[in-house]
Coordinates of C-alpha atoms in Angstrom, one line a residue:
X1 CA 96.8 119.2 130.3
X2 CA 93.1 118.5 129.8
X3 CA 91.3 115.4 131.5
X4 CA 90.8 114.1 128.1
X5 CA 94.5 114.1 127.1
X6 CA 95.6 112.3 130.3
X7 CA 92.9 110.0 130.0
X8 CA 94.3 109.4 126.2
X9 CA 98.0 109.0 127.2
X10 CA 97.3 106.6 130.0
X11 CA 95.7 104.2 127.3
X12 CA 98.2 104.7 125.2
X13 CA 100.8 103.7 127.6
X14 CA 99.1 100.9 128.9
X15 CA 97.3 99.8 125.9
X16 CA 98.5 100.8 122.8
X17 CA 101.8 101.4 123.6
X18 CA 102.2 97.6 124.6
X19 CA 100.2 96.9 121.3
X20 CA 102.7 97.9 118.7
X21 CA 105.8 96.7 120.4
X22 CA 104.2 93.2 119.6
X23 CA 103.0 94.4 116.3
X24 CA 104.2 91.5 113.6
X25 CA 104.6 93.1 110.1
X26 CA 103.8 95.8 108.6
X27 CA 101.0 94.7 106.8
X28 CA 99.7 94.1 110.8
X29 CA 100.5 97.8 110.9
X30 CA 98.6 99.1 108.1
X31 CA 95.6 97.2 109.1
X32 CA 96.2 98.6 112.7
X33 CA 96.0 102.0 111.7
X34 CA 93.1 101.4 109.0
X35 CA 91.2 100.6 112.3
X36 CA 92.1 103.5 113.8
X37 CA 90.8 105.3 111.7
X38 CA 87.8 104.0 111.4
X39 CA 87.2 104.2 115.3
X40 CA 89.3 106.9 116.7
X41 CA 90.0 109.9 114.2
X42 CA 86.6 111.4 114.0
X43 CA 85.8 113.2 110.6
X44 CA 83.8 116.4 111.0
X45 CA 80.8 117.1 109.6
X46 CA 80.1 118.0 105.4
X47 CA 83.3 116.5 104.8
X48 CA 84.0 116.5 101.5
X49 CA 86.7 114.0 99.5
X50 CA 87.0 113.0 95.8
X51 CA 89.7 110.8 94.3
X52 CA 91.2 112.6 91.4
X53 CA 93.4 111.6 88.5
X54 CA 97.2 110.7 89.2
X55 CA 95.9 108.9 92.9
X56 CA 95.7 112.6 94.3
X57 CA 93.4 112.8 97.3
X58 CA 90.9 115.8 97.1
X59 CA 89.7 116.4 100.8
X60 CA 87.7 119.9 102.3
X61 CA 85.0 120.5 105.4
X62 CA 83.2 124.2 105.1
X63 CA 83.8 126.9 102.7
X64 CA 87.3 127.3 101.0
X65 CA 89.2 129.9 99.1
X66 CA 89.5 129.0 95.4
X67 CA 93.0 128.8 94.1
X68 CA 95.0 127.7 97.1
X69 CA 95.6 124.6 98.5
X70 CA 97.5 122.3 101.0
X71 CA 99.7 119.9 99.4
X72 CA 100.0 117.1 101.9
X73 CA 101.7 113.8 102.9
X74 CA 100.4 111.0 105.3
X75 CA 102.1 109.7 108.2
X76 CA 102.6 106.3 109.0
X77 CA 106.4 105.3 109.0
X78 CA 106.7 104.7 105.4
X79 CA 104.4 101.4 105.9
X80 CA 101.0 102.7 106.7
X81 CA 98.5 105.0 106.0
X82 CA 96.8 107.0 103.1
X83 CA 94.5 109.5 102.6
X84 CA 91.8 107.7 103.6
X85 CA 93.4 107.0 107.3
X86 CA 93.8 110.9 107.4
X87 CA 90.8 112.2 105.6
X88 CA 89.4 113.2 109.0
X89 CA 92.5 115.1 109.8
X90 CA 92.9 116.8 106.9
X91 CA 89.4 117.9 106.4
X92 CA 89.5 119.2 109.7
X93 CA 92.9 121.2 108.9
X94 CA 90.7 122.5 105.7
X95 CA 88.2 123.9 107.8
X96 CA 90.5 126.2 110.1
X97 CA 92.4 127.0 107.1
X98 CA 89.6 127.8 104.6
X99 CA 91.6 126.2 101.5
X100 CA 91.1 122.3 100.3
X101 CA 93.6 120.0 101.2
X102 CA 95.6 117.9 98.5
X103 CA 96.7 114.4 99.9
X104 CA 98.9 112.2 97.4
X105 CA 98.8 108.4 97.1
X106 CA 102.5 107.4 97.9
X107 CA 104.3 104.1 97.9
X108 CA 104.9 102.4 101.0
X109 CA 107.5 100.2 102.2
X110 CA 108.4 97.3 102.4
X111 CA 107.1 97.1 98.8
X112 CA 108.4 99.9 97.7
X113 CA 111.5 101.1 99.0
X114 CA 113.6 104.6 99.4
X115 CA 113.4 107.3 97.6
X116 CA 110.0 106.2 95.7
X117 CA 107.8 107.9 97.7
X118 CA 109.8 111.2 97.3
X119 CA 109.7 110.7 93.4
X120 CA 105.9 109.9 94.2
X121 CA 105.6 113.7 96.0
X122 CA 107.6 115.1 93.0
X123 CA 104.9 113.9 91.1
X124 CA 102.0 115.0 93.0
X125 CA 104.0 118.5 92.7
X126 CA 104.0 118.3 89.2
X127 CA 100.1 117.4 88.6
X128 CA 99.4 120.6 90.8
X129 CA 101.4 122.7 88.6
X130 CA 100.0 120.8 84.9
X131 CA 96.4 122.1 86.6
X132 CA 97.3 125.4 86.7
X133 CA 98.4 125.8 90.6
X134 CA 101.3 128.3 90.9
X135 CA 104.2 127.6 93.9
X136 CA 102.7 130.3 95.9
X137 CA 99.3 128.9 95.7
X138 CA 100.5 125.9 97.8
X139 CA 101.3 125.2 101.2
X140 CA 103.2 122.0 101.7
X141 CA 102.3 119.7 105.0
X142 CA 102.6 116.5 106.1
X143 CA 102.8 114.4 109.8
X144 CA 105.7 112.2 111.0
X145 CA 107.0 110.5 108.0
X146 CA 105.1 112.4 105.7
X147 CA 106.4 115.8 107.2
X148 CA 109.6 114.2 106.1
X149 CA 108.5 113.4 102.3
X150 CA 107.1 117.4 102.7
X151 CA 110.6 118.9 103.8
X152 CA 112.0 116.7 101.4
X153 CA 109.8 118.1 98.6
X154 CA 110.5 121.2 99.9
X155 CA 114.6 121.0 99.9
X156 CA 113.9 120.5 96.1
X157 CA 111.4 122.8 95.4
X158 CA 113.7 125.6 97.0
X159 CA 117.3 124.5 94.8
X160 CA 115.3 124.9 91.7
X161 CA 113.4 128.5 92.5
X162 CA 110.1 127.3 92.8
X163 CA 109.1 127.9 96.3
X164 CA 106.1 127.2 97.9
X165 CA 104.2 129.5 100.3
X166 CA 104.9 127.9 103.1
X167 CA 104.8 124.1 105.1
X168 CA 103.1 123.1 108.3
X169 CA 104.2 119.6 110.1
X170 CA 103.3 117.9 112.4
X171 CA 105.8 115.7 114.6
X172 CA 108.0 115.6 111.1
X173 CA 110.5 112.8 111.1
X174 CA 113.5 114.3 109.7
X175 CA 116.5 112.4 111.0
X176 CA 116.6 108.2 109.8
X177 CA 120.2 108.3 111.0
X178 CA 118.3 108.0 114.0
X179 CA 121.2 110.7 115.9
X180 CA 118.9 112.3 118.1
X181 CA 119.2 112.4 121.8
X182 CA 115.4 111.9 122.6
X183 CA 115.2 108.4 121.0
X184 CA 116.6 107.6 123.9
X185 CA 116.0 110.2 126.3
X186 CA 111.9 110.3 125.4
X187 CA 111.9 106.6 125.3
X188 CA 109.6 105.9 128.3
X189 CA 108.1 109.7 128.3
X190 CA 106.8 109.3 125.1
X191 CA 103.0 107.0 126.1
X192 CA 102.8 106.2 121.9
X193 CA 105.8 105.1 120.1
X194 CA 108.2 102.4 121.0
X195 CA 111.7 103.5 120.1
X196 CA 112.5 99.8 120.1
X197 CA 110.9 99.2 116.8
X198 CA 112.1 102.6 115.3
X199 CA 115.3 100.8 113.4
X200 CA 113.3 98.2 112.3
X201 CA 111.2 101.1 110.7
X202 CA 113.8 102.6 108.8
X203 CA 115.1 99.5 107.5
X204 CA 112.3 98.8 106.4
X205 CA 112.3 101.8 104.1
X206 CA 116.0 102.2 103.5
X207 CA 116.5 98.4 103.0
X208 CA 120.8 99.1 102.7
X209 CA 120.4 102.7 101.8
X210 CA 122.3 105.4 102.9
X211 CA 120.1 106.7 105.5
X212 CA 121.8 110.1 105.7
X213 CA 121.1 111.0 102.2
X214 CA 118.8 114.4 102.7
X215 CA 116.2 113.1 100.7
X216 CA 115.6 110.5 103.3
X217 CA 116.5 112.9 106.2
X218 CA 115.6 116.4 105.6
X219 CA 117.6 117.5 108.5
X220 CA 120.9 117.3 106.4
X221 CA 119.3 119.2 102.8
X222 CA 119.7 122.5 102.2
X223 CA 117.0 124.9 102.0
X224 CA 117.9 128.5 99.8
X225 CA 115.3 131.0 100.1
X226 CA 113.4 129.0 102.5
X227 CA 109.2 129.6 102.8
X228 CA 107.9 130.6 106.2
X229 CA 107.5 126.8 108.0
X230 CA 105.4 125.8 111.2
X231 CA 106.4 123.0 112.8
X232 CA 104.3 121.3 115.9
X233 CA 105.5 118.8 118.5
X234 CA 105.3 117.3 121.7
X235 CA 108.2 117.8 124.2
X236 CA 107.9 113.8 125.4
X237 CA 107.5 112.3 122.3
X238 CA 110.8 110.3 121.1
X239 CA 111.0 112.4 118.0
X240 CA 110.9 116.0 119.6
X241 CA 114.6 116.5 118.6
X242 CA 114.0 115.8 115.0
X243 CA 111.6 118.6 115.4
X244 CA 113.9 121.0 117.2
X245 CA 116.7 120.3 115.3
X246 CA 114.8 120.9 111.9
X247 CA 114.1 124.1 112.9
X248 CA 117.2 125.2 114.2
X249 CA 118.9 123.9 111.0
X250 CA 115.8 126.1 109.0
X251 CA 116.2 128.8 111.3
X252 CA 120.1 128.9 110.5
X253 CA 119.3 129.2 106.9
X254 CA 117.4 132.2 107.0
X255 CA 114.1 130.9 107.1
X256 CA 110.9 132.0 109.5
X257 CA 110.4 129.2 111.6
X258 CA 107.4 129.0 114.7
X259 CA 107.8 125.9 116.4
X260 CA 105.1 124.9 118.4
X261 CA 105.5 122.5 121.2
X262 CA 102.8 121.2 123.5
X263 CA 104.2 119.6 126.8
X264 CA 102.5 116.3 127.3
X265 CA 100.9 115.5 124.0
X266 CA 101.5 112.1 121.9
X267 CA 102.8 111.8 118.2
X268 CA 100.7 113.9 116.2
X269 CA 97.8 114.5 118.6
X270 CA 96.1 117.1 116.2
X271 CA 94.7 113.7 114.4
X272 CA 92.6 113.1 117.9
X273 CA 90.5 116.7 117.8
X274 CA 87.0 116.0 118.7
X275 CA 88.7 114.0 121.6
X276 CA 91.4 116.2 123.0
X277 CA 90.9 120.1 123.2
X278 CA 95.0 120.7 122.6
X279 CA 94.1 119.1 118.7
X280 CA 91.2 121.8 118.4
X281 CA 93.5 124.5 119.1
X282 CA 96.8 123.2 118.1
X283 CA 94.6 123.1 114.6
X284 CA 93.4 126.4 114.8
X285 CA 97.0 127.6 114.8
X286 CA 98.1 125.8 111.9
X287 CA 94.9 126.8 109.9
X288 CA 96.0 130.6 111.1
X289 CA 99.8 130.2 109.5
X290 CA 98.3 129.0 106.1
X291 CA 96.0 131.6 105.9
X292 CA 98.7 133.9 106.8
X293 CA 101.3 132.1 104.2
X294 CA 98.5 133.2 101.7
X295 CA 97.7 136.4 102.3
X296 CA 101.4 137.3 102.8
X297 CA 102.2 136.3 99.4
X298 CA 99.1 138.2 97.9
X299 CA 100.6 141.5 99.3
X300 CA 103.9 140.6 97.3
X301 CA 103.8 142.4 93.8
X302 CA 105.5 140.0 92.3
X303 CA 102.5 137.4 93.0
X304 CA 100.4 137.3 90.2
X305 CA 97.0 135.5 90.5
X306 CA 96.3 132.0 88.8

């Protein structure tokens, strides 16, 4: 662990940790993270973003290939975030990975409840395709909550033949049964999240649904021909068995799965790189398996260009 991540995780515990235990709503949430943002995720330089039609998110740092692109989804529980929060993120995953990065607008709860921001990804799906993007021109990503909209999309995208090349998440959230033994075991591990809020969360989203439905938890949807996926996480963070579980579920389905997990690390550290050397690096691998989610599918002869 680098002096800068165990400097990061003991403000977190004792800071910000404490913080959103007390936090009131979720509108104190959203503008919570907005300031995050704003402070904390440092954008690179020369980034690039452009708000297109159909609220799609257009964001890029350094020189990309033309014709491929990351298709990806915010974190943020279902209540916060955008592409804004994550542009620095994302533009920093488009550098290492030398394509631009797609990030959707998508409903958040409590205004907008379950499954709307799955039709929302859907949609985003479809505006790729209407502009001429092909599946295996697109790698699917997303963090937390928005690595489970991406699995989600994903589940669909596979039981109807259109596969993408690939997906990279970080810390997805897969499971809003909320079944998984590190809720409980992570619980004081983990220096970000409080698991006591986590129900509240989900309710929050689900608001009476059934929170085992696959579109909502990814973990029980089936995945036929499944793209190569990456999936990143933290061993002490309260959601590590969502992760694990995913890919053992993926990985009993015939798909390639390379799961990534970095000891001490909080909930989707990759958004703190230009603080934390494990982001840089844990960056430089995901940018590395969409490059090689590409040029795997350009060897296929079946894989005609755009």
């Amino acid at each position: 662990m680098s002096w800068q991540l165990a400097l990061m995780r003991w403000q977190m515990r004792y800071v910000t940790k404490p913080l959103m235990k007390r936090v009131s709503d979720p509108d104190a949430a959203r503008r919570g993270l907005e300031l995050c943002a704003r402070f904390l995720f440092r954008r690179p330089p020369f980034l690039r973003h452009y708000r297109r039609p159909g609220g799609l998110h257009w964001i890029s740092a350094g020189p990309c290939r033309p014709g491929k692109v990351i298709l990806y989804f915010h974190g943020g529980g279902y209540i916060a975030g955008s592409p804004n929060t994550h542009s620095g993120l994302l533009a920093r995953l488009s550098k290492q990975a030398g394509v631009e990065v797609c990030a959707p607008e998508y409903h958040l709860a409590p205004k907008s409840a379950f499954p709307a921001p799955i039709d929302d990804a859907r949609r985003a799906w479809d505006r790729l395709m209407a502009m001429g993007y092909q599946p295996h021109d697109i790698v699917l990503g997303g963090d937390s909550a928005g690595g489970g909209i991406a699995l989600a999309l994903l589940s669909a995208l596979c039981q109807r033949g259109t596969h993408p090349a690939g997906a990279v998440l970080f810390s997805p959230w897969t499971d809003l049964t909320l079944s998984g033994e590190s809720l409980s075991a992570n619980a004081k591990s983990d220096p970000l999240l409080p698991v006591e809020r986590i129900d509240e969360l989900v309710e929050y989203y689900m608001q009476g649904g059934d929170r085992s439905d696959p579109r909502a938890s990814p973990l029980f949807a089936t995945y036929p021909d499944c793209p190569p996926v990456l999936i990143q996480y933290a061993l002490t963070e309260i959601l590590r068995d969502d992760a694990e579980r995913m890919a053992c579920h993926l990985t009993s389905l015939g798909a390639q799965v390379r799961l990534q997990a970095e000891a001490d690390a909080p909930h989707v550290w990759q958004i703190f790189d230009g603080w934390i050397p494990e982001a840089r690096m844990s960056l430089r691998q995901a940018g590395g398996f969409v490059q090689a989610c590409f040029d795997e599918i350009s060897r296929k002869p079946s894989a005609s260009p755009m």
